[in-house]
Amino acid sequence: MLEVRSLTGGYDKKEIVHDVSFSLKKGHMLGILGPNGSGKSTLLKMISGILPVTAGEILIDEMPRHSYKQKELARKMAVLPQLHAHAFSHTVSETVALGRYPHQSGLFSQWSTDDERASTEAMQQTGVAKYCEHELEYLSGGEQQRTFIAQALAQQAELLLLDEPTNHLDLEHQRQIMDMLKHEVEERQLTVVSIFHDMNLAALYCDELLLLENGRVRACGEPAEVLTEDEIAEVYHTAVARFAHPQLATPQMALLPDTVVADNCVTLEQFTVKSQYVHLHTDKPLRTLSAALHNPGFGWFRHFLNRTVDEHYMSDDAHTEMKNYIANEQLPIEQTVAMMTAVDVQHAVIRRYTNDEHEIFVMVTAGVGNAVDAARGHLHAEPQRVGTINLWAIINGELSDESFMQAMMTTIEAKVKAMQDGEIYDTHTGTIATGTSTDSVLIAATQSGRKYEYAGTITAIGKLIGRGVYETMLIALDDYKRAKGWIQ
Amino acid sequence: MKKHVVGYSVSIMLLFVAAWFAISVGSVKVPLSVLWNPSSADAASANIIWKIRVPRVILAGLVGAALAMAGAAFQGLLKNPLADPYTLGVSSGASVGAVMTIFFGISTSSLGLYTLPIFSMLGAMAAMVLVLSFARLVDRSMKMETLILTGIIVSAFLSSVISLMIALTGDELRQILNWLMGSVSMRGWPYIKMIWPFLVIGGLMLWMNRKELNALLFGEERAHYLGVNVKRSKWMILVGGSILTGCAVAVSGTIGFVGLVVPHMTRLLFGADHRHLLPLSIINGATLLIVCDLVARTIIAPSELPIGVITSFIGAPVFAYIFFRQRRKGR
């Protein structure tokens, strides 16, 4: 649909865009990214014919752009510039109706039903139909922007060039306009080239991205290829961290501000054992990876709860029940991660382990009435007995994602070993158990101070975790056995 | 749509009422019945009506229509509500052209009757080009104030050129002075014949660009994207407007503010859509000038005021009001 071949040009005296090439198939959306002054708008204006081209070619539908007559071109390609000028008052519907100009011809051309349909539809798609009789100058910036998008849509061109279409729009309207464009791209094979300021929005909606730097193409391709941490850091001179969108297979970029991270340190005093729960309350949030009931997965939290519930606790909706419980305790729901156990928290074992500059804390509550040998789990029916091992490993230091996973592996391996050495049997199969069927693990780190790239079993931090978890587990298991009267 | 039906009906009705009064009222009262029953009138009345009043009313109407349409187009093209042939200095340019024709006694056989309007138009175009290029030189975005100020500078200069020519003439002085004051009196049918072809051409040039004018209100860049041939439209509008102004000035001298007041009022009432703004301005411009002329010749009868006095009396306050509104809005 659109092909740009080694395009060079810009303003009269200064070439801004150098040797830019790309092509776009019909029914695709291309996002143009780049820092201020990288030539995004200039490139768009050259494609749309406002600025001169000194070298290179622009093909629209395999025909050179200059071979189109002005009106023909406007039927083929609609353009939404970044700034809008207007004089005197116009109603929204008059403004949108102007988009039909290229479809009208002759001295006495009439407004046809096609014209009417196209402009009504464009107004509905952009949500401005309800203001159609309002005057443009009294509308908000966002409403004006949507009116001009409607005008461009009313042109019914196959190719749409947009310069920051989501400018002035709030979150709802950003999504609405982008969803609508994406829908047009998919359903009607509209081809869209759009400049974006927000690379995350571009990554969400575009099939391809073009990254410009100083008027040259820095990268071009699928969002996953173009949006790399190194590329963005170099082009924008800004540190970013790439992460996956929680629900879509598209990369997103998080800004890493250049501010000094204040020291954050967990101490033993921050652990308290209340009547119904173990509570860790830190000064600043800890990065956390857990299999907790409330707020599992990765997150940042300041309150950590290991709550005792009655042996006969039954709830259809444990999540909501836990949320209500946290709220009743006057704790912030979104900053709290919480798990449950049937073990009385007075039996919780909390210990500090340290060597040289490394320091961790381990918290264990162990109830093994429900012990299971993971290798023979398939021999078990539904769990009937209560019993849970809840394990926390809190680390004063900075962990990479990789070391978070390794810390979790190390914790679990140490737990299994403690089960073995504590001779806890799976009563159903008669073999040594590896855990219970409802265990939970939590790894949290302050993300300040020493950095740990790895946390395997013989790394500095891994050694501490392995030993700490193993020893604390054994103490907790002995405590459990004593309570059950198995040992003296 | 309904708004426009009302607009056209009221405007046309007003035009007829104005024309009717203008024809019947004067130093000699002619009963209205003469208009639809000429046979009942005596020869003197018929003479007054067909030789003096009717051509005068038609000429006033044509001049008003031309100035209002040119004003509407200039305002649209320049996106400037204060633009009109008078404030832009285009009228002064046309005056210089016309005065030169009289001063030098230019008459070419090939142009014949049309010498005066053609030189007026050329003067108008030259002034337009001068004002626009100077304003562009001062400030590329051609802000409202820049343009008006440039118009004033050019007008002042051209006025002095006219004064110089007047000072240098002897016996032709009265003719020029008379004409300069701005009047449609004692012109008669020949003047109507002289300008009507140009009015049609200029009017058509603007009418053909009515949708382009709408698009241009959103800026030249946007108009380009909508498929408007911006360069061609701009030239057609400038030339068309200059032709209309030149014609009006050639027959009636400089009559100020008609091109400012009429499009402004029309736009206020019926919107900025040039498909309706242009024809409505034509009708209302004609009405306004017919009424102004009626007032000019009756208010201090038996003497006559120059018609420009009346239009400026109305126009200047409206100009001030628009300026005030625009500046306040900009803040």
PDB file of N, CA and C in Angstrom, chain B residues 176-220:
ATOM      1  N   ILE B 176     -12.852  64.410  -9.745  1.00  0.00           N
ATOM      2  CA  ILE B 176     -12.178  63.429  -8.909  1.00  0.00           C
ATOM      3  C   ILE B 176     -12.674  63.478  -7.469  1.00  0.00           C
ATOM      4  N   LEU B 177     -12.778  64.708  -6.963  1.00  0.00           N
ATOM      5  CA  LEU B 177     -13.217  64.863  -5.572  1.00  0.00           C
ATOM      6  C   LEU B 177     -14.588  64.252  -5.347  1.00  0.00           C
ATOM      7  N   ASN B 178     -15.462  64.580  -6.278  1.00  0.00           N
ATOM      8  CA  ASN B 178     -16.820  64.064  -6.232  1.00  0.00           C
ATOM      9  C   ASN B 178     -16.828  62.553  -6.128  1.00  0.00           C
ATOM     10  N   TRP B 179     -16.007  62.016  -6.968  1.00  0.00           N
ATOM     11  CA  TRP B 179     -15.963  60.572  -7.098  1.00  0.00           C
ATOM     12  C   TRP B 179     -15.333  59.919  -5.855  1.00  0.00           C
ATOM     13  N   LEU B 180     -14.320  60.618  -5.325  1.00  0.00           N
ATOM     14  CA  LEU B 180     -13.593  60.071  -4.184  1.00  0.00           C
ATOM     15  C   LEU B 180     -14.451  59.936  -2.940  1.00  0.00           C
ATOM     16  N   MET B 181     -15.389  60.859  -2.776  1.00  0.00           N
ATOM     17  CA  MET B 181     -16.217  60.868  -1.570  1.00  0.00           C
ATOM     18  C   MET B 181     -17.027  59.588  -1.433  1.00  0.00           C
ATOM     19  N   GLY B 182     -17.198  58.918  -2.525  1.00  0.00           N
ATOM     20  CA  GLY B 182     -17.968  57.697  -2.473  1.00  0.00           C
ATOM     21  C   GLY B 182     -19.438  57.994  -2.614  1.00  0.00           C
ATOM     22  N   SER B 183     -19.963  57.764  -3.794  1.00  0.00           N
ATOM     23  CA  SER B 183     -21.367  58.065  -4.009  1.00  0.00           C
ATOM     24  C   SER B 183     -21.867  57.251  -5.188  1.00  0.00           C
ATOM     25  N   VAL B 184     -23.154  56.969  -5.183  1.00  0.00           N
ATOM     26  CA  VAL B 184     -23.736  56.276  -6.326  1.00  0.00           C
ATOM     27  C   VAL B 184     -24.724  57.185  -7.047  1.00  0.00           C
ATOM     28  N   SER B 185     -24.669  58.484  -6.705  1.00  0.00           N
ATOM     29  CA  SER B 185     -25.674  59.371  -7.305  1.00  0.00           C
ATOM     30  C   SER B 185     -25.277  59.771  -8.726  1.00  0.00           C
ATOM     31  N   MET B 186     -26.264  60.041  -9.511  1.00  0.00           N
ATOM     32  CA  MET B 186     -26.084  60.561 -10.859  1.00  0.00           C
ATOM     33  C   MET B 186     -25.160  59.697 -11.720  1.00  0.00           C
ATOM     34  N   ARG B 187     -25.195  58.398 -11.525  1.00  0.00           N
ATOM     35  CA  ARG B 187     -24.343  57.537 -12.334  1.00  0.00           C
ATOM     36  C   ARG B 187     -25.118  56.966 -13.529  1.00  0.00           C
ATOM     37  N   GLY B 188     -26.324  56.519 -13.238  1.00  0.00           N
ATOM     38  CA  GLY B 188     -27.180  56.053 -14.325  1.00  0.00           C
ATOM     39  C   GLY B 188     -26.779  54.701 -14.905  1.00  0.00           C
ATOM     40  N   TRP B 189     -27.494  54.348 -15.968  1.00  0.00           N
ATOM     41  CA  TRP B 189     -27.349  53.024 -16.569  1.00  0.00           C
ATOM     42  C   TRP B 189     -25.969  52.741 -17.140  1.00  0.00           C
ATOM     43  N   PRO B 190     -25.300  53.730 -17.740  1.00  0.00           N
ATOM     44  CA  PRO B 190     -24.011  53.394 -18.359  1.00  0.00           C
ATOM     45  C   PRO B 190     -23.038  52.733 -17.356  1.00  0.00           C
ATOM     46  N   TYR B 191     -23.084  53.221 -16.124  1.00  0.00           N
ATOM     47  CA  TYR B 191     -22.166  52.646 -15.141  1.00  0.00           C
ATOM     48  C   TYR B 191     -22.516  51.194 -14.816  1.00  0.00           C
ATOM     49  N   ILE B 192     -23.806  50.909 -14.800  1.00  0.00           N
ATOM     50  CA  ILE B 192     -24.223  49.521 -14.561  1.00  0.00           C
ATOM     51  C   ILE B 192     -23.705  48.641 -15.687  1.00  0.00           C
ATOM     52  N   LYS B 193     -23.868  49.132 -16.908  1.00  0.00           N
ATOM     53  CA  LYS B 193     -23.389  48.368 -18.069  1.00  0.00           C
ATOM     54  C   LYS B 193     -21.892  48.160 -17.998  1.00  0.00           C
ATOM     55  N   MET B 194     -21.218  49.182 -17.435  1.00  0.00           N
ATOM     56  CA  MET B 194     -19.777  49.159 -17.412  1.00  0.00           C
ATOM     57  C   MET B 194     -19.242  48.043 -16.511  1.00  0.00           C
ATOM     58  N   ILE B 195     -19.928  47.780 -15.409  1.00  0.00           N
ATOM     59  CA  ILE B 195     -19.311  46.854 -14.460  1.00  0.00           C
ATOM     60  C   ILE B 195     -19.921  45.462 -14.416  1.00  0.00           C
ATOM     61  N   TRP B 196     -21.122  45.294 -14.946  1.00  0.00           N
ATOM     62  CA  TRP B 196     -21.767  44.008 -14.656  1.00  0.00           C
ATOM     63  C   TRP B 196     -21.014  42.777 -15.148  1.00  0.00           C
ATOM     64  N   PRO B 197     -20.352  42.848 -16.349  1.00  0.00           N
ATOM     65  CA  PRO B 197     -19.654  41.610 -16.754  1.00  0.00           C
ATOM     66  C   PRO B 197     -18.551  41.206 -15.760  1.00  0.00           C
ATOM     67  N   PHE B 198     -17.874  42.232 -15.229  1.00  0.00           N
ATOM     68  CA  PHE B 198     -16.792  41.924 -14.289  1.00  0.00           C
ATOM     69  C   PHE B 198     -17.335  41.388 -12.974  1.00  0.00           C
ATOM     70  N   LEU B 199     -18.494  41.945 -12.587  1.00  0.00           N
ATOM     71  CA  LEU B 199     -19.099  41.445 -11.351  1.00  0.00           C
ATOM     72  C   LEU B 199     -19.424  39.967 -11.486  1.00  0.00           C
ATOM     73  N   VAL B 200     -19.932  39.594 -12.655  1.00  0.00           N
ATOM     74  CA  VAL B 200     -20.281  38.188 -12.862  1.00  0.00           C
ATOM     75  C   VAL B 200     -19.014  37.320 -12.811  1.00  0.00           C
ATOM     76  N   ILE B 201     -17.956  37.781 -13.481  1.00  0.00           N
ATOM     77  CA  ILE B 201     -16.724  36.994 -13.502  1.00  0.00           C
ATOM     78  C   ILE B 201     -16.138  36.859 -12.097  1.00  0.00           C
ATOM     79  N   GLY B 202     -15.998  37.989 -11.397  1.00  0.00           N
ATOM     80  CA  GLY B 202     -15.431  37.959 -10.042  1.00  0.00           C
ATOM     81  C   GLY B 202     -16.273  37.118  -9.103  1.00  0.00           C
ATOM     82  N   GLY B 203     -17.589  37.303  -9.214  1.00  0.00           N
ATOM     83  CA  GLY B 203     -18.501  36.539  -8.355  1.00  0.00           C
ATOM     84  C   GLY B 203     -18.372  35.042  -8.597  1.00  0.00           C
ATOM     85  N   LEU B 204     -18.291  34.661  -9.868  1.00  0.00           N
ATOM     86  CA  LEU B 204     -18.168  33.234 -10.192  1.00  0.00           C
ATOM     87  C   LEU B 204     -16.858  32.662  -9.658  1.00  0.00           C
ATOM     88  N   MET B 205     -15.789  33.460  -9.774  1.00  0.00           N
ATOM     89  CA  MET B 205     -14.498  32.975  -9.293  1.00  0.00           C
ATOM     90  C   MET B 205     -14.565  32.658  -7.800  1.00  0.00           C
ATOM     91  N   LEU B 206     -15.255  33.495  -7.049  1.00  0.00           N
ATOM     92  CA  LEU B 206     -15.383  33.241  -5.618  1.00  0.00           C
ATOM     93  C   LEU B 206     -16.342  32.087  -5.351  1.00  0.00           C
ATOM     94  N   TRP B 207     -17.442  32.078  -6.088  1.00  0.00           N
ATOM     95  CA  TRP B 207     -18.453  31.034  -5.875  1.00  0.00           C
ATOM     96  C   TRP B 207     -17.870  29.636  -6.130  1.00  0.00           C
ATOM     97  N   MET B 208     -17.003  29.549  -7.135  1.00  0.00           N
ATOM     98  CA  MET B 208     -16.381  28.256  -7.449  1.00  0.00           C
ATOM     99  C   MET B 208     -15.472  27.782  -6.322  1.00  0.00           C
ATOM    100  N   ASN B 209     -15.061  28.702  -5.474  1.00  0.00           N
ATOM    101  CA  ASN B 209     -14.146  28.336  -4.399  1.00  0.00           C
ATOM    102  C   ASN B 209     -14.807  28.321  -3.029  1.00  0.00           C
ATOM    103  N   ARG B 210     -16.140  28.181  -3.023  1.00  0.00           N
ATOM    104  CA  ARG B 210     -16.822  28.256  -1.727  1.00  0.00           C
ATOM    105  C   ARG B 210     -16.426  27.113  -0.797  1.00  0.00           C
ATOM    106  N   LYS B 211     -16.315  25.891  -1.358  1.00  0.00           N
ATOM    107  CA  LYS B 211     -15.932  24.750  -0.504  1.00  0.00           C
ATOM    108  C   LYS B 211     -14.465  24.823  -0.144  1.00  0.00           C
ATOM    109  N   GLU B 212     -13.670  25.322  -1.081  1.00  0.00           N
ATOM    110  CA  GLU B 212     -12.248  25.488  -0.814  1.00  0.00           C
ATOM    111  C   GLU B 212     -12.042  26.500   0.308  1.00  0.00           C
ATOM    112  N   LEU B 213     -12.887  27.551   0.309  1.00  0.00           N
ATOM    113  CA  LEU B 213     -12.808  28.532   1.400  1.00  0.00           C
ATOM    114  C   LEU B 213     -13.110  27.873   2.738  1.00  0.00           C
ATOM    115  N   ASN B 214     -14.102  26.998   2.747  1.00  0.00           N
ATOM    116  CA  ASN B 214     -14.411  26.273   3.981  1.00  0.00           C
ATOM    117  C   ASN B 214     -13.207  25.482   4.450  1.00  0.00           C
ATOM    118  N   ALA B 215     -12.557  24.792   3.515  1.00  0.00           N
ATOM    119  CA  ALA B 215     -11.402  23.978   3.890  1.00  0.00           C
ATOM    120  C   ALA B 215     -10.241  24.853   4.351  1.00  0.00           C
ATOM    121  N   LEU B 216     -10.079  25.992   3.690  1.00  0.00           N
ATOM    122  CA  LEU B 216      -8.957  26.880   4.032  1.00  0.00           C
ATOM    123  C   LEU B 216      -9.081  27.480   5.426  1.00  0.00           C
ATOM    124  N   LEU B 217     -10.316  27.519   5.940  1.00  0.00           N
ATOM    125  CA  LEU B 217     -10.494  28.018   7.305  1.00  0.00           C
ATOM    126  C   LEU B 217      -9.747  27.147   8.301  1.00  0.00           C
ATOM    127  N   PHE B 218      -9.472  25.893   7.933  1.00  0.00           N
ATOM    128  CA  PHE B 218      -8.759  24.990   8.830  1.00  0.00           C
ATOM    129  C   PHE B 218      -7.260  25.001   8.553  1.00  0.00           C
ATOM    130  N   GLY B 219      -6.812  25.977   7.816  1.00  0.00           N
ATOM    131  CA  GLY B 219      -5.379  26.104   7.551  1.00  0.00           C
ATOM    132  C   GLY B 219      -5.030  25.532   6.194  1.00  0.00           C
ATOM    133  N   GLU B 220      -3.964  26.068   5.606  1.00  0.00           N
ATOM    134  CA  GLU B 220      -3.575  25.629   4.265  1.00  0.00           C
ATOM    135  C   GLU B 220      -3.140  24.172   4.250  1.00  0.00           C
TER     136      GLU B 220
END
